[in-house]
Backbone as ProteinMPNN parsed JSONL, in Angstrom:
{"seq_chain_A": "XXXXXXXXXXXXXXXXXXXXXXXXXXXXXXXXXXXXXXXXXXXXXXXXXXXXXXXXXXXXXXXXXXXXXXXXXXXXXXXXXXXXXXXXXXXXXXXXXXXXXXXXXXXXXXXXXXXXXXXXXXXXXXXXXXXXXXXXXXXX", "coords_chain_A": {"N_chain_A": [[-74.29, 33.371, 29.718], [-70.945, 33.974, 30.387], [-68.197, 32.204, 31.72], [-65.787, 33.523, 33.847], [-62.288, 33.594, 33.126], [-59.973, 31.76, 35.012], [-57.486, 33.197, 37.125], [-54.24, 32.437, 37.819], [-52.331, 32.025, 40.899], [-50.325, 34.78, 41.64], [-51.174, 36.372, 39.655], [-50.825, 36.187, 36.871], [-51.887, 35.965, 33.473], [-53.848, 33.308, 32.193], [-52.772, 31.233, 29.621], [-54.29, 30.643, 26.38], [-54.697, 27.539, 25.771], [-55.852, 26.185, 23.713], [-55.316, 27.529, 21.468], [-53.647, 27.441, 18.466], [-51.463, 29.14, 17.897], [-50.269, 29.61, 20.359], [-49.008, 27.145, 20.922], [-47.329, 26.9, 18.685], [-45.596, 29.062, 19.099], [-44.39, 28.28, 21.512], [-43.075, 25.969, 20.679], [-41.327, 27.039, 18.745], [-39.67, 28.64, 20.391], [-38.467, 26.661, 21.947], [-37.169, 25.05, 20.067], [-35.316, 26.7, 18.848], [-32.652, 26.869, 19.94], [-31.794, 24.264, 19.459], [-31.818, 24.194, 16.609], [-29.932, 26.14, 16.037], [-27.579, 24.873, 16.858], [-27.764, 22.778, 15.036], [-27.5, 23.946, 12.404], [-24.967, 25.012, 12.631], [-23.573, 22.725, 12.947], [-23.238, 21.822, 10.421], [-21.613, 23.736, 9.129], [-19.286, 26.444, 9.838], [-20.532, 29.721, 10.661], [-21.512, 33.201, 10.46], [-23.495, 35.305, 12.666], [-25.884, 36.402, 11.361], [-26.062, 34.722, 9.161], [-26.637, 32.357, 10.486], [-29.24, 32.875, 11.434], [-30.615, 33.056, 8.963], [-30.088, 30.463, 7.933], [-31.321, 28.778, 9.815], [-34.009, 29.489, 9.474], [-34.367, 28.756, 6.776], [-33.735, 26.001, 6.868], [-35.795, 25.005, 8.428], [-38.007, 25.528, 6.971], [-39.266, 27.922, 7.622], [-40.666, 27.326, 9.924], [-39.331, 27.57, 12.324], [-38.174, 30.528, 13.038], [-35.999, 32.373, 14.188], [-35.198, 35.621, 15.522], [-32.53, 38.017, 15.007], [-32.074, 39.164, 17.439], [-32.742, 37.123, 19.129], [-31.026, 35.06, 18.422], [-28.328, 35.935, 18.797], [-27.903, 36.168, 21.686], [-28.129, 33.415, 22.265], [-25.979, 32.347, 20.802], [-23.889, 33.611, 22.196], [-24.25, 32.461, 24.724], [-23.784, 29.732, 24.156], [-21.125, 29.943, 23.327], [-19.887, 30.883, 25.672], [-20.218, 28.646, 27.235], [-18.492, 26.891, 26.073], [-19.304, 25.47, 23.863], [-19.211, 26.518, 21.387], [-16.769, 28.067, 19.302], [-15.261, 31.149, 18.292], [-14.258, 33.274, 15.607], [-12.89, 36.19, 14.261], [-13.599, 37.29, 11.114], [-13.221, 38.582, 7.781], [-15.984, 39.136, 5.941], [-17.509, 39.543, 2.944], [-16.347, 42.071, 2.785], [-16.794, 43.069, 5.314], [-16.115, 43.027, 8.822], [-16.732, 40.173, 10.61], [-18.018, 38.101, 13.206], [-17.43, 34.799, 13.269], [-18.886, 31.734, 13.953], [-18.166, 28.465, 15.204], [-18.795, 25.031, 15.821], [-17.501, 23.396, 18.67], [-15.79, 20.397, 19.815], [-17.223, 19.733, 22.099], [-19.613, 21.055, 21.52], [-20.467, 19.633, 19.242], [-20.951, 17.175, 20.432], [-23.022, 17.945, 22.195], [-24.969, 18.561, 20.306], [-25.534, 16.009, 19.228], [-26.608, 14.784, 21.513], [-28.843, 16.419, 21.857], [-30.275, 15.842, 19.494], [-30.976, 13.153, 19.979], [-32.622, 13.512, 22.264], [-34.715, 15.135, 21.226], [-35.693, 13.384, 19.276], [-36.679, 11.332, 20.885], [-38.722, 12.732, 22.224], [-40.287, 13.36, 20.001], [-41.127, 10.819, 19.174], [-42.822, 10.197, 21.309], [-44.761, 12.171, 20.962], [-45.833, 11.441, 18.476], [-46.883, 8.944, 19.179], [-48.808, 9.802, 21.025], [-50.489, 11.215, 19.347], [-51.467, 9.136, 17.77], [-52.912, 7.738, 19.714], [-54.849, 9.68, 20.353], [-56.141, 9.931, 17.888], [-57.172, 7.326, 17.622], [-58.891, 7.252, 19.819], [-60.738, 9.16, 19.061], [-62.067, 7.917, 17.014], [-63.195, 5.757, 18.154], [-66.23, 4.371, 18.96], [-67.112, 3.912, 21.562], [-65.814, 5.758, 23.063], [-67.03, 8.154, 22.713], [-68.888, 10.847, 24.046], [-72.154, 10.905, 25.47]], "CA_chain_A": [[-73.352, 33.906, 30.689], [-69.622, 33.378, 30.232], [-67.461, 31.978, 32.956], [-64.503, 34.239, 33.786], [-61.093, 32.742, 33.13], [-59.259, 31.846, 36.292], [-56.156, 33.786, 37.155], [-53.454, 31.692, 38.81], [-51.63, 32.799, 41.929], [-49.301, 35.613, 41.023], [-51.864, 37.297, 38.785], [-50.532, 36.048, 35.446], [-52.992, 35.539, 32.617], [-53.776, 31.91, 31.761], [-52.747, 31.17, 28.158], [-55.334, 29.874, 25.709], [-54.022, 26.331, 25.316], [-56.497, 25.667, 22.512], [-54.897, 28.386, 20.368], [-52.444, 26.888, 17.825], [-50.327, 30.068, 17.936], [-49.569, 29.4, 21.635], [-48.135, 25.971, 20.79], [-46.286, 27.205, 17.691], [-44.627, 29.931, 19.764], [-43.651, 27.463, 22.48], [-42.198, 25.081, 19.906], [-40.264, 27.857, 18.154], [-38.718, 29.012, 21.442], [-37.744, 25.474, 22.378], [-36.344, 24.503, 18.997], [-34.318, 27.645, 18.347], [-31.298, 26.466, 20.342], [-31.483, 23.035, 18.737], [-31.508, 24.463, 15.213], [-28.658, 26.868, 15.977], [-26.552, 23.822, 16.856], [-27.908, 21.994, 13.816], [-26.914, 24.602, 11.233], [-23.526, 25.152, 12.851], [-22.994, 21.386, 12.801], [-22.916, 21.69, 8.99], [-20.475, 24.602, 8.774], [-19.192, 27.692, 10.606], [-21.31, 30.835, 10.094], [-21.702, 34.385, 11.311], [-24.826, 35.332, 13.279], [-26.992, 36.597, 10.43], [-26.168, 33.48, 8.38], [-27.313, 31.388, 11.355], [-30.665, 33.219, 11.381], [-31.121, 32.658, 7.643], [-29.995, 29.007, 7.769], [-32.358, 28.153, 10.647], [-35.301, 29.71, 8.807], [-34.367, 27.945, 5.555], [-33.718, 24.586, 7.256], [-37.076, 24.622, 9.031], [-39.073, 26.044, 6.093], [-39.947, 29.005, 8.314], [-41.322, 26.881, 11.169], [-38.548, 28.166, 13.397], [-37.514, 31.679, 12.423], [-35.563, 33.257, 15.274], [-34.679, 36.936, 15.136], [-31.139, 38.221, 15.403], [-32.118, 39.447, 18.877], [-32.842, 35.84, 19.823], [-29.882, 34.204, 18.088], [-27.044, 36.371, 19.365], [-27.74, 35.694, 23.067], [-27.913, 31.961, 22.239], [-24.59, 32.149, 20.373], [-23.03, 34.021, 23.317], [-24.39, 31.444, 25.771], [-23.068, 28.537, 23.7], [-19.684, 30.227, 23.331], [-19.457, 30.955, 27.074], [-20.209, 27.283, 27.752], [-17.485, 26.082, 25.384], [-19.935, 24.684, 22.802], [-18.813, 27.189, 20.158], [-15.629, 28.978, 19.304], [-15.512, 32.181, 17.289], [-13.134, 33.888, 14.934], [-13.288, 37.366, 13.51], [-13.206, 37.149, 9.714], [-13.792, 39.567, 6.876], [-16.977, 38.509, 5.072], [-18.051, 40.553, 2.028], [-15.783, 43.365, 3.127], [-17.132, 43.474, 6.697], [-15.584, 42.191, 9.887], [-17.822, 39.382, 11.202], [-17.679, 37.05, 14.148], [-17.875, 33.533, 12.694], [-18.996, 30.734, 15.002], [-17.977, 27.065, 14.815], [-18.982, 24.092, 16.927], [-16.349, 22.714, 19.246], [-16.123, 18.988, 20.061], [-18.284, 19.75, 23.104], [-20.821, 21.46, 20.81], [-20.901, 18.502, 18.398], [-21.532, 16.19, 21.353], [-24.303, 18.496, 22.654], [-25.923, 18.425, 19.207], [-25.963, 14.598, 19.174], [-27.478, 14.574, 22.675], [-30.097, 17.131, 21.561], [-31.0, 15.063, 18.478], [-31.578, 11.996, 20.658], [-33.703, 13.983, 23.137], [-35.844, 15.561, 20.396], [-36.286, 12.188, 18.651], [-37.464, 10.667, 21.924], [-39.944, 13.531, 22.401], [-41.08, 13.212, 18.776], [-41.773, 9.502, 19.229], [-43.92, 10.308, 22.273], [-45.801, 12.996, 20.343], [-46.472, 10.615, 17.452], [-47.694, 7.941, 19.886], [-49.954, 10.512, 21.593], [-51.385, 11.515, 18.221], [-52.124, 7.879, 17.405], [-53.916, 7.471, 20.76], [-55.932, 10.656, 20.193], [-56.88, 9.547, 16.681], [-57.907, 6.097, 17.921], [-59.969, 7.583, 20.749], [-61.775, 9.94, 18.375], [-62.82, 7.038, 16.112], [-63.771, 4.682, 18.957], [-67.594, 4.762, 19.319], [-67.308, 3.843, 23.011], [-65.177, 6.906, 23.731], [-67.849, 9.343, 22.511], [-69.779, 11.207, 25.151], [-73.561, 10.977, 25.073]], "C_chain_A": [[-72.01, 33.205, 30.511], [-68.949, 33.263, 31.582], [-66.131, 32.714, 32.862], [-63.343, 33.242, 33.844], [-60.391, 32.871, 34.465], [-57.895, 32.5, 36.115], [-55.364, 33.046, 38.22], [-52.827, 32.623, 39.832], [-50.514, 33.579, 41.244], [-49.893, 36.566, 39.999], [-51.563, 37.194, 37.305], [-51.751, 35.533, 34.703], [-52.781, 34.083, 32.204], [-53.767, 31.884, 30.238], [-53.936, 30.376, 27.62], [-54.66, 28.662, 25.077], [-54.693, 25.692, 24.108], [-56.139, 26.499, 21.281], [-53.608, 27.827, 19.75], [-51.24, 27.825, 17.893], [-49.566, 29.956, 19.262], [-48.558, 28.266, 21.483], [-47.028, 26.21, 19.779], [-45.196, 28.077, 18.31], [-43.763, 29.176, 20.754], [-42.642, 26.566, 21.765], [-41.033, 25.873, 19.316], [-39.212, 28.233, 19.188], [-37.852, 27.816, 21.824], [-36.776, 24.972, 21.317], [-35.242, 25.436, 18.505], [-32.897, 27.22, 18.693], [-30.865, 25.206, 19.597], [-31.053, 23.346, 17.3], [-30.275, 25.342, 15.04], [-27.511, 25.857, 15.966], [-26.573, 23.055, 15.54], [-27.231, 22.663, 12.62], [-25.411, 24.789, 11.399], [-22.821, 23.801, 12.788], [-22.553, 21.165, 11.348], [-21.689, 22.489, 8.604], [-20.448, 25.827, 9.678], [-19.955, 28.805, 9.889], [-21.244, 32.033, 11.031], [-23.173, 34.444, 11.709], [-25.981, 35.465, 12.305], [-27.172, 35.367, 9.544], [-26.885, 32.401, 9.182], [-28.822, 31.62, 11.308], [-31.269, 32.726, 10.07], [-31.145, 31.143, 7.478], [-31.056, 28.291, 8.597], [-33.712, 28.301, 9.963], [-35.427, 28.827, 7.563], [-34.491, 26.455, 5.876], [-35.079, 24.115, 7.753], [-38.267, 25.062, 8.183], [-39.919, 27.097, 6.8], [-40.644, 28.621, 9.604], [-40.629, 27.499, 12.379], [-37.758, 29.312, 12.768], [-37.101, 32.67, 13.509], [-35.051, 34.585, 14.724], [-33.209, 37.007, 15.524], [-31.069, 38.474, 16.906], [-32.253, 38.2, 19.722], [-31.574, 35.022, 19.629], [-28.599, 34.649, 18.769], [-26.889, 36.014, 20.845], [-27.497, 34.184, 23.15], [-26.467, 31.661, 21.831], [-23.624, 32.507, 21.5], [-23.056, 32.989, 24.441], [-23.627, 30.176, 25.397], [-21.556, 28.749, 23.724], [-19.148, 30.264, 24.76], [-19.372, 29.561, 27.689], [-19.198, 26.371, 27.078], [-18.058, 25.212, 24.272], [-19.604, 25.241, 21.418], [-17.496, 27.905, 20.381], [-15.949, 30.026, 18.249], [-14.198, 32.765, 16.812], [-13.646, 35.146, 14.26], [-12.707, 37.226, 12.113], [-13.825, 38.28, 8.908], [-14.687, 38.811, 5.903], [-17.633, 39.61, 4.26], [-17.616, 41.959, 2.459], [-16.067, 43.852, 4.543], [-16.519, 42.501, 7.68], [-16.749, 41.495, 10.58], [-17.255, 38.365, 12.178], [-18.287, 35.751, 13.603], [-17.781, 32.456, 13.774], [-18.827, 29.337, 14.428], [-18.205, 26.195, 16.041], [-17.638, 23.559, 17.393], [-16.719, 21.226, 19.368], [-17.26, 18.885, 21.077], [-19.626, 20.117, 22.464], [-21.355, 20.364, 19.914], [-21.534, 17.414, 19.262], [-22.908, 16.666, 21.835], [-25.363, 18.361, 21.56], [-26.424, 16.983, 19.109], [-26.906, 14.271, 20.329], [-28.851, 15.222, 22.421], [-30.925, 16.368, 20.528], [-31.695, 13.877, 19.138], [-32.765, 12.415, 21.529], [-34.927, 14.392, 22.324], [-36.492, 14.371, 19.691], [-37.148, 11.428, 19.649], [-38.789, 11.411, 22.147], [-40.868, 13.381, 21.193], [-41.811, 11.878, 18.762], [-42.959, 9.523, 20.189], [-45.076, 11.116, 21.691], [-46.555, 12.182, 19.294], [-47.364, 9.561, 18.107], [-48.945, 8.595, 20.49], [-50.969, 10.847, 20.509], [-52.149, 10.271, 17.813], [-53.205, 7.536, 18.426], [-55.108, 8.411, 20.617], [-56.795, 10.31, 18.986], [-57.73, 8.308, 16.933], [-59.094, 6.388, 18.833], [-61.091, 8.336, 20.042], [-62.584, 9.077, 17.4], [-63.47, 5.877, 16.847], [-65.174, 5.095, 19.404], [-67.84, 4.73, 20.818], [-66.731, 5.053, 23.733], [-66.004, 8.185, 23.565], [-68.77, 9.566, 23.682], [-71.195, 11.272, 24.644], [-74.236, 12.179, 25.669]], "O_chain_A": [[-71.95, 31.975, 30.486], [-69.111, 34.111, 32.46], [-65.41, 32.54, 31.88], [-63.409, 32.208, 34.508], [-60.234, 33.975, 34.986], [-57.248, 32.361, 35.077], [-55.757, 33.022, 39.386], [-52.795, 33.841, 39.656], [-49.841, 33.056, 40.356], [-49.206, 37.469, 39.521], [-52.009, 38.047, 36.538], [-52.544, 34.761, 35.241], [-51.659, 33.676, 31.9], [-54.662, 32.453, 29.614], [-54.511, 29.544, 28.322], [-54.117, 28.751, 23.976], [-54.152, 24.746, 23.534], [-56.604, 26.21, 20.178], [-52.586, 27.747, 20.431], [-50.103, 27.355, 17.944], [-48.356, 30.18, 19.297], [-47.396, 28.404, 21.866], [-45.898, 25.769, 19.989], [-44.009, 27.854, 18.071], [-42.555, 29.397, 20.832], [-41.499, 26.427, 22.2], [-39.885, 25.433, 19.378], [-38.014, 28.163, 18.917], [-36.642, 27.951, 22.002], [-35.678, 24.518, 21.642], [-34.326, 24.993, 17.812], [-32.028, 27.212, 17.822], [-29.72, 25.092, 19.16], [-30.043, 22.825, 16.827], [-29.633, 25.293, 13.99], [-26.585, 25.97, 15.163], [-25.522, 22.721, 14.993], [-26.47, 22.017, 11.9], [-24.664, 24.733, 10.422], [-21.607, 23.742, 12.596], [-21.613, 20.416, 11.083], [-20.83, 22.014, 7.86], [-21.481, 26.211, 10.227], [-20.017, 28.83, 8.66], [-20.963, 31.904, 12.223], [-24.0, 33.718, 11.156], [-26.96, 34.725, 12.404], [-28.299, 35.004, 9.209], [-27.655, 31.619, 8.624], [-29.593, 30.673, 11.158], [-32.305, 32.061, 10.065], [-32.109, 30.592, 6.946], [-31.633, 27.304, 8.14], [-34.477, 27.339, 9.883], [-36.474, 28.223, 7.33], [-35.257, 25.737, 5.234], [-35.469, 22.969, 7.529], [-39.411, 24.976, 8.629], [-41.132, 27.163, 6.606], [-41.162, 29.487, 10.31], [-41.284, 27.9, 13.341], [-36.786, 29.082, 12.049], [-37.769, 33.681, 13.724], [-34.54, 34.657, 13.607], [-32.709, 36.167, 16.272], [-30.121, 38.052, 17.569], [-31.917, 38.212, 20.906], [-31.1, 34.369, 20.559], [-27.852, 33.811, 19.273], [-25.803, 35.581, 21.232], [-26.745, 33.725, 24.01], [-25.809, 30.821, 22.445], [-22.651, 31.791, 21.735], [-22.025, 32.68, 25.037], [-22.909, 29.612, 26.223], [-20.8, 27.85, 24.094], [-18.071, 29.733, 25.03], [-18.545, 29.32, 28.568], [-19.056, 25.21, 27.461], [-17.378, 24.309, 23.784], [-19.701, 24.539, 20.412], [-17.158, 28.295, 21.499], [-16.816, 29.81, 17.402], [-13.184, 32.75, 17.509], [-14.757, 35.144, 13.731], [-11.499, 37.065, 11.937], [-14.833, 38.863, 9.309], [-14.224, 37.962, 5.141], [-18.247, 40.516, 4.824], [-18.413, 42.896, 2.488], [-15.625, 44.935, 4.926], [-16.416, 41.304, 7.411], [-17.655, 42.159, 11.084], [-16.156, 37.842, 11.992], [-19.507, 35.625, 13.492], [-16.747, 32.288, 14.42], [-19.277, 29.049, 13.319], [-17.854, 26.573, 17.159], [-16.747, 23.303, 16.584], [-17.846, 20.845, 19.053], [-18.153, 18.05, 20.933], [-20.659, 19.554, 22.825], [-22.568, 20.174, 19.828], [-22.531, 16.805, 18.873], [-23.853, 15.878, 21.879], [-26.525, 18.077, 21.853], [-27.621, 16.76, 18.926], [-27.894, 13.559, 20.143], [-29.887, 14.637, 22.735], [-32.143, 16.259, 20.669], [-32.873, 13.625, 18.883], [-33.798, 11.746, 21.531], [-36.052, 14.042, 22.68], [-37.712, 14.346, 19.524], [-38.221, 10.937, 19.301], [-39.846, 10.789, 22.247], [-42.085, 13.286, 21.345], [-42.979, 11.811, 18.381], [-43.995, 8.924, 19.902], [-46.24, 10.78, 21.906], [-47.784, 12.233, 19.234], [-48.476, 9.312, 17.642], [-50.024, 8.001, 20.466], [-52.176, 10.768, 20.739], [-53.347, 10.338, 17.54], [-54.292, 7.093, 18.054], [-56.254, 7.981, 20.746], [-58.022, 10.386, 19.045], [-58.882, 8.248, 16.505], [-60.177, 5.834, 18.643], [-62.262, 8.171, 20.383], [-63.68, 9.471, 17.0], [-64.21, 5.096, 16.248], [-65.314, 6.066, 20.148], [-68.703, 5.459, 21.306], [-67.105, 5.346, 24.869], [-65.711, 9.194, 24.207], [-69.352, 8.635, 24.238], [-71.422, 11.658, 23.497], [-75.426, 12.396, 25.439]]}, "name": "protein", "num_of_chains": 1, "seq": "XXXXXXXXXXXXXXXXXXXXXXXXXXXXXXXXXXXXXXXXXXXXXXXXXXXXXXXXXXXXXXXXXXXXXXXXXXXXXXXXXXXXXXXXXXXXXXXXXXXXXXXXXXXXXXXXXXXXXXXXXXXXXXXXXXXXXXXXXXXX"}
């Protein structure tokens, strides 16, 4: 007999937290904004170049769609983190985005925050590994 999955208040389905695709999706959503800042920190780009550069930079780990990137670019521009210029690129008029000083500062803050989180994740992994090899931690 299987136990039915609980449904939280509000009727939303409980995610399967043991499914790696859940965590990969969560990570991709969270890192997309970071990597947009990261690639623009290197050089100004138009939106499609940003999509390609993020995918290339992360070896496909974070591969946002154009539908995800353009709202992020608009949000960053509205907040003063990016400026944009219309330029002709390969014969087409393109909006090219560049980090402002505020955007460069935000990127440095983001790097520090992600490094802090990464250190915590690595420490958690070490604890999990140690617990799994500790004979006293095994259930009987």
